Tab-separated table of C-alpha atoms in Angstrom:
chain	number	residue	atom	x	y	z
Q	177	UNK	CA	55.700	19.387	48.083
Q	178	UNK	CA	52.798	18.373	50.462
Q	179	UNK	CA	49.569	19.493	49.616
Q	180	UNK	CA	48.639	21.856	52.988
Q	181	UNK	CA	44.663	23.184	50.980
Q	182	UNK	CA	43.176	21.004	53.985
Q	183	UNK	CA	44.758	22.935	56.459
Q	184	UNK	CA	44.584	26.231	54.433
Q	185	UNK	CA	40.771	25.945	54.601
Q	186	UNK	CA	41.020	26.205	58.058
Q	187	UNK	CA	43.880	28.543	58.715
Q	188	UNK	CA	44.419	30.492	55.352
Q	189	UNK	CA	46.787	30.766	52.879
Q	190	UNK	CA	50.326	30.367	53.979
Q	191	UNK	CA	52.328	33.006	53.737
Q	192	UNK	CA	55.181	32.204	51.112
Q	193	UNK	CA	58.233	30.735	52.655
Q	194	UNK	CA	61.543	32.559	52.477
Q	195	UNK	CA	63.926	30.927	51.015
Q	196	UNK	CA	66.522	31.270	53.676
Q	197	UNK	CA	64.301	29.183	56.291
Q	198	UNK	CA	65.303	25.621	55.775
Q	199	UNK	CA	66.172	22.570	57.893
Q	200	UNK	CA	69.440	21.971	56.240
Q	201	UNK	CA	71.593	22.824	59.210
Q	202	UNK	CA	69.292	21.323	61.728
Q	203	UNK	CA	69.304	17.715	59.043
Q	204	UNK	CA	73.035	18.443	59.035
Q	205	UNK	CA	74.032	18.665	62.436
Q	206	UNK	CA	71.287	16.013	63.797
Q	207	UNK	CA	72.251	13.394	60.858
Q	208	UNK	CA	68.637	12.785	59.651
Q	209	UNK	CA	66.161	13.404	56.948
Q	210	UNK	CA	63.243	15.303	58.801
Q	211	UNK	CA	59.821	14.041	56.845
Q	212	UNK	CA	58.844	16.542	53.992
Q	213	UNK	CA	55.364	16.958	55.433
Q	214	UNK	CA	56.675	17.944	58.762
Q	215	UNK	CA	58.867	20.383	56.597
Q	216	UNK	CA	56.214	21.723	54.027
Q	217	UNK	CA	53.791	22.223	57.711
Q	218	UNK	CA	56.339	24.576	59.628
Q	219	UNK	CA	57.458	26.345	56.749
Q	220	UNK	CA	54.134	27.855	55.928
Q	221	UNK	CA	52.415	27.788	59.458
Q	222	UNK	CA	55.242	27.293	62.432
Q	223	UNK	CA	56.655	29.665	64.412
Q	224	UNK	CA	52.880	30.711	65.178
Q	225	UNK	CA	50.405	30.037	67.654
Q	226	UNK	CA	46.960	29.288	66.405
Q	227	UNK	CA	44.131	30.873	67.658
Q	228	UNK	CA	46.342	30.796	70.972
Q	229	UNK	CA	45.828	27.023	71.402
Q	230	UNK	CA	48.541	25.540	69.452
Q	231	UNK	CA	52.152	26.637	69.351
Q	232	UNK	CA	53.692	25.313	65.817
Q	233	UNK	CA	57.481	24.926	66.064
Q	234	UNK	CA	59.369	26.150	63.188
Q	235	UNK	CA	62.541	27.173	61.455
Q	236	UNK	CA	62.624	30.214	63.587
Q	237	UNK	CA	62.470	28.226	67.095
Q	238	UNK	CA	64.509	25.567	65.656
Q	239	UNK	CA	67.311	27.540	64.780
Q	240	UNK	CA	67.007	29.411	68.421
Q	241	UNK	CA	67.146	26.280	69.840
Q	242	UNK	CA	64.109	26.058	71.888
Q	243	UNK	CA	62.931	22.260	71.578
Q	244	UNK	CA	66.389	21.268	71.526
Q	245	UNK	CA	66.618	23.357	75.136
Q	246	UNK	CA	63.448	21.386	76.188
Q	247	UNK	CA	65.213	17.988	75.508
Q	248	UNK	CA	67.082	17.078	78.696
Q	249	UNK	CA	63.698	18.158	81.234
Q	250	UNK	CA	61.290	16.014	78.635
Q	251	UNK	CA	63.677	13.130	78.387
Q	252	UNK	CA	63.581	13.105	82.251
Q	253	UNK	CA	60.151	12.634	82.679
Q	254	UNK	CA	59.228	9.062	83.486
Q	255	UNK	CA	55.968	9.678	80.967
Q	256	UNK	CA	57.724	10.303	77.985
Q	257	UNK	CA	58.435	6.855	76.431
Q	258	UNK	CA	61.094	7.930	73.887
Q	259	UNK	CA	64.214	10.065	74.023
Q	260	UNK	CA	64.000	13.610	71.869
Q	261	UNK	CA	65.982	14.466	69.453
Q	262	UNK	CA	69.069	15.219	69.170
Q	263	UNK	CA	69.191	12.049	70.757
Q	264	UNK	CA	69.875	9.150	68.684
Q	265	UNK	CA	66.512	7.555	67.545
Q	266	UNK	CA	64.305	10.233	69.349
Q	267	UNK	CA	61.171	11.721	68.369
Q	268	UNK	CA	60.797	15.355	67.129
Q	269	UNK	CA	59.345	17.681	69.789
Q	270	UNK	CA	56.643	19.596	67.196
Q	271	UNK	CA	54.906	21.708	68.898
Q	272	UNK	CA	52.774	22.323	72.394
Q	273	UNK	CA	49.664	23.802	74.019
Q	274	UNK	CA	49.219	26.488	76.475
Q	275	UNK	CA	48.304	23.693	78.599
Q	276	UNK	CA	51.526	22.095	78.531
Q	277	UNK	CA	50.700	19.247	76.099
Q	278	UNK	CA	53.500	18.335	73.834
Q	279	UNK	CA	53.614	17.367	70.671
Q	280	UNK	CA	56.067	14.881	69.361
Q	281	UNK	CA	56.725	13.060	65.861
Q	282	UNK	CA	57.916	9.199	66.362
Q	283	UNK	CA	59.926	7.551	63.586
Q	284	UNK	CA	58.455	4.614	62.865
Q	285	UNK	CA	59.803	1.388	61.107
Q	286	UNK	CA	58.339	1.786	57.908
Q	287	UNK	CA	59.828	5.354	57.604
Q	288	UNK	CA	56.490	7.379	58.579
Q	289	UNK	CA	56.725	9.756	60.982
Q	290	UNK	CA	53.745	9.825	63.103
Q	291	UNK	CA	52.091	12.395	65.864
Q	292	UNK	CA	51.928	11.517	69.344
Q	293	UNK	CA	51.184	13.612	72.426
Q	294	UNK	CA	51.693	13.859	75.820
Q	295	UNK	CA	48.542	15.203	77.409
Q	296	UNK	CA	49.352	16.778	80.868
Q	297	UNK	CA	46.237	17.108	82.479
Q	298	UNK	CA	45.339	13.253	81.953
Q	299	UNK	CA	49.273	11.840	82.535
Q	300	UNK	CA	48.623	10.245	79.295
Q	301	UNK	CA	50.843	9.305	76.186
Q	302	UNK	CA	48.688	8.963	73.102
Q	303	UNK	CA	49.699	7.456	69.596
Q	304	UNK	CA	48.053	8.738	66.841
Q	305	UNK	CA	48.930	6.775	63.064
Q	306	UNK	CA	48.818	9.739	61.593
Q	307	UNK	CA	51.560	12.279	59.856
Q	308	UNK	CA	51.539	16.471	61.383
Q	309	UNK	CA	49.419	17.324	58.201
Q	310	UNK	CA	46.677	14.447	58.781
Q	311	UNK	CA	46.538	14.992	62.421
Q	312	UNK	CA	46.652	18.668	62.400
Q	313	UNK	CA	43.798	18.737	59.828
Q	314	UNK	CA	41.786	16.252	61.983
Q	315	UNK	CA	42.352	17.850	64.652
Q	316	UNK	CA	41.082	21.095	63.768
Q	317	UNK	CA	38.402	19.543	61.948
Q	318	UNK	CA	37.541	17.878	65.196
Q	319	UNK	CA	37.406	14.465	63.114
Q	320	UNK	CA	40.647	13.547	65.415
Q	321	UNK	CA	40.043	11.826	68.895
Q	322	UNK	CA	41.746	15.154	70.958
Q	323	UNK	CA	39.808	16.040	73.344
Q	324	UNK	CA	42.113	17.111	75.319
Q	325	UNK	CA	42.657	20.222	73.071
Q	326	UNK	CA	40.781	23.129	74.109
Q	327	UNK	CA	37.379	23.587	72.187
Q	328	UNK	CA	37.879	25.706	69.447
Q	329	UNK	CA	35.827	28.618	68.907
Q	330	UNK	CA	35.429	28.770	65.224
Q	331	UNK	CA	38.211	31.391	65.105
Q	332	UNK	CA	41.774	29.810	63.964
Q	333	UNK	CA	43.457	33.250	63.349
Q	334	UNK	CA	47.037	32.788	63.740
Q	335	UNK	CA	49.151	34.783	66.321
């Protein structure tokens, strides 16, 4: 189990998980092993927006389908370098801002799955070597190189 007490500081204690809200379908049906962090993250904070600045994907959108749904217009963008799951290899659309930033996790060689984002307002792609926990907590921290996020007030209730 991944330790979330850096993000807790800043968003709380996670409500406990029901049981019944796992990725073993979604695993199942896409033929993959989604990373535990990714896993541990969305189970105790996704479905949620945060402080109405950061959608979280999680079980709940998953099993509706919504990134899945959001696959074929993403894919089609010339500024998206990598196909999205379901497709074979693709990354794992996480999350997104009000903005329309997107959040993705790329598999990487060595196994790691690591955030990167596609920030509308600059047409940029931006690799970060960090996993959803590290980069989340950075990024709320504002120890992560986002500017591109909106500037938090000091207020991360969750939504």
């Amino acid at each position: 189990m991944t330790d979330l007490s850096s993000i807790a500081a800043f968003l709380g204690q996670p409500a406990p998980a029901d049981a019944l809200d796992s990725y073993d379908e979604l695993e199942r049906k896409w033929g993959l092993r989604l990373p535990e962090d990714f896993k541990d993250l969305t189970l105790a904070y996704g479905d949620q927006s945060i402080a109405g600045y950061l959608t979280i994907f999680g079980p709940e959108l998953y099993r509706d389908g919504h990134p899945e749904s959001m696959r074929d217009s993403l894919e089609q963008s010339r500024y998206i370098p990598h196909p999205i799951l379901p497709s074979d290899g693709g990354m794992l659309h996480w999350g997104h801002t009000p903005y329309s930033d997107q959040l993705f996790l790329v598999p990487r060689p060595d196994g790691r799955w690591t955030v990167s984002a596609w920030v509308l307002s600059h047409a940029e792609w931006i690799d970060y070597e960090l996993t959803c926990v590290e980069w989340l907590r950075g990024a709320l921290a504002e120890e992560v190189a986002a500017e591109w996020l909106p500037a938090w007030d000091g207020n991360f209730d969750l939504e």
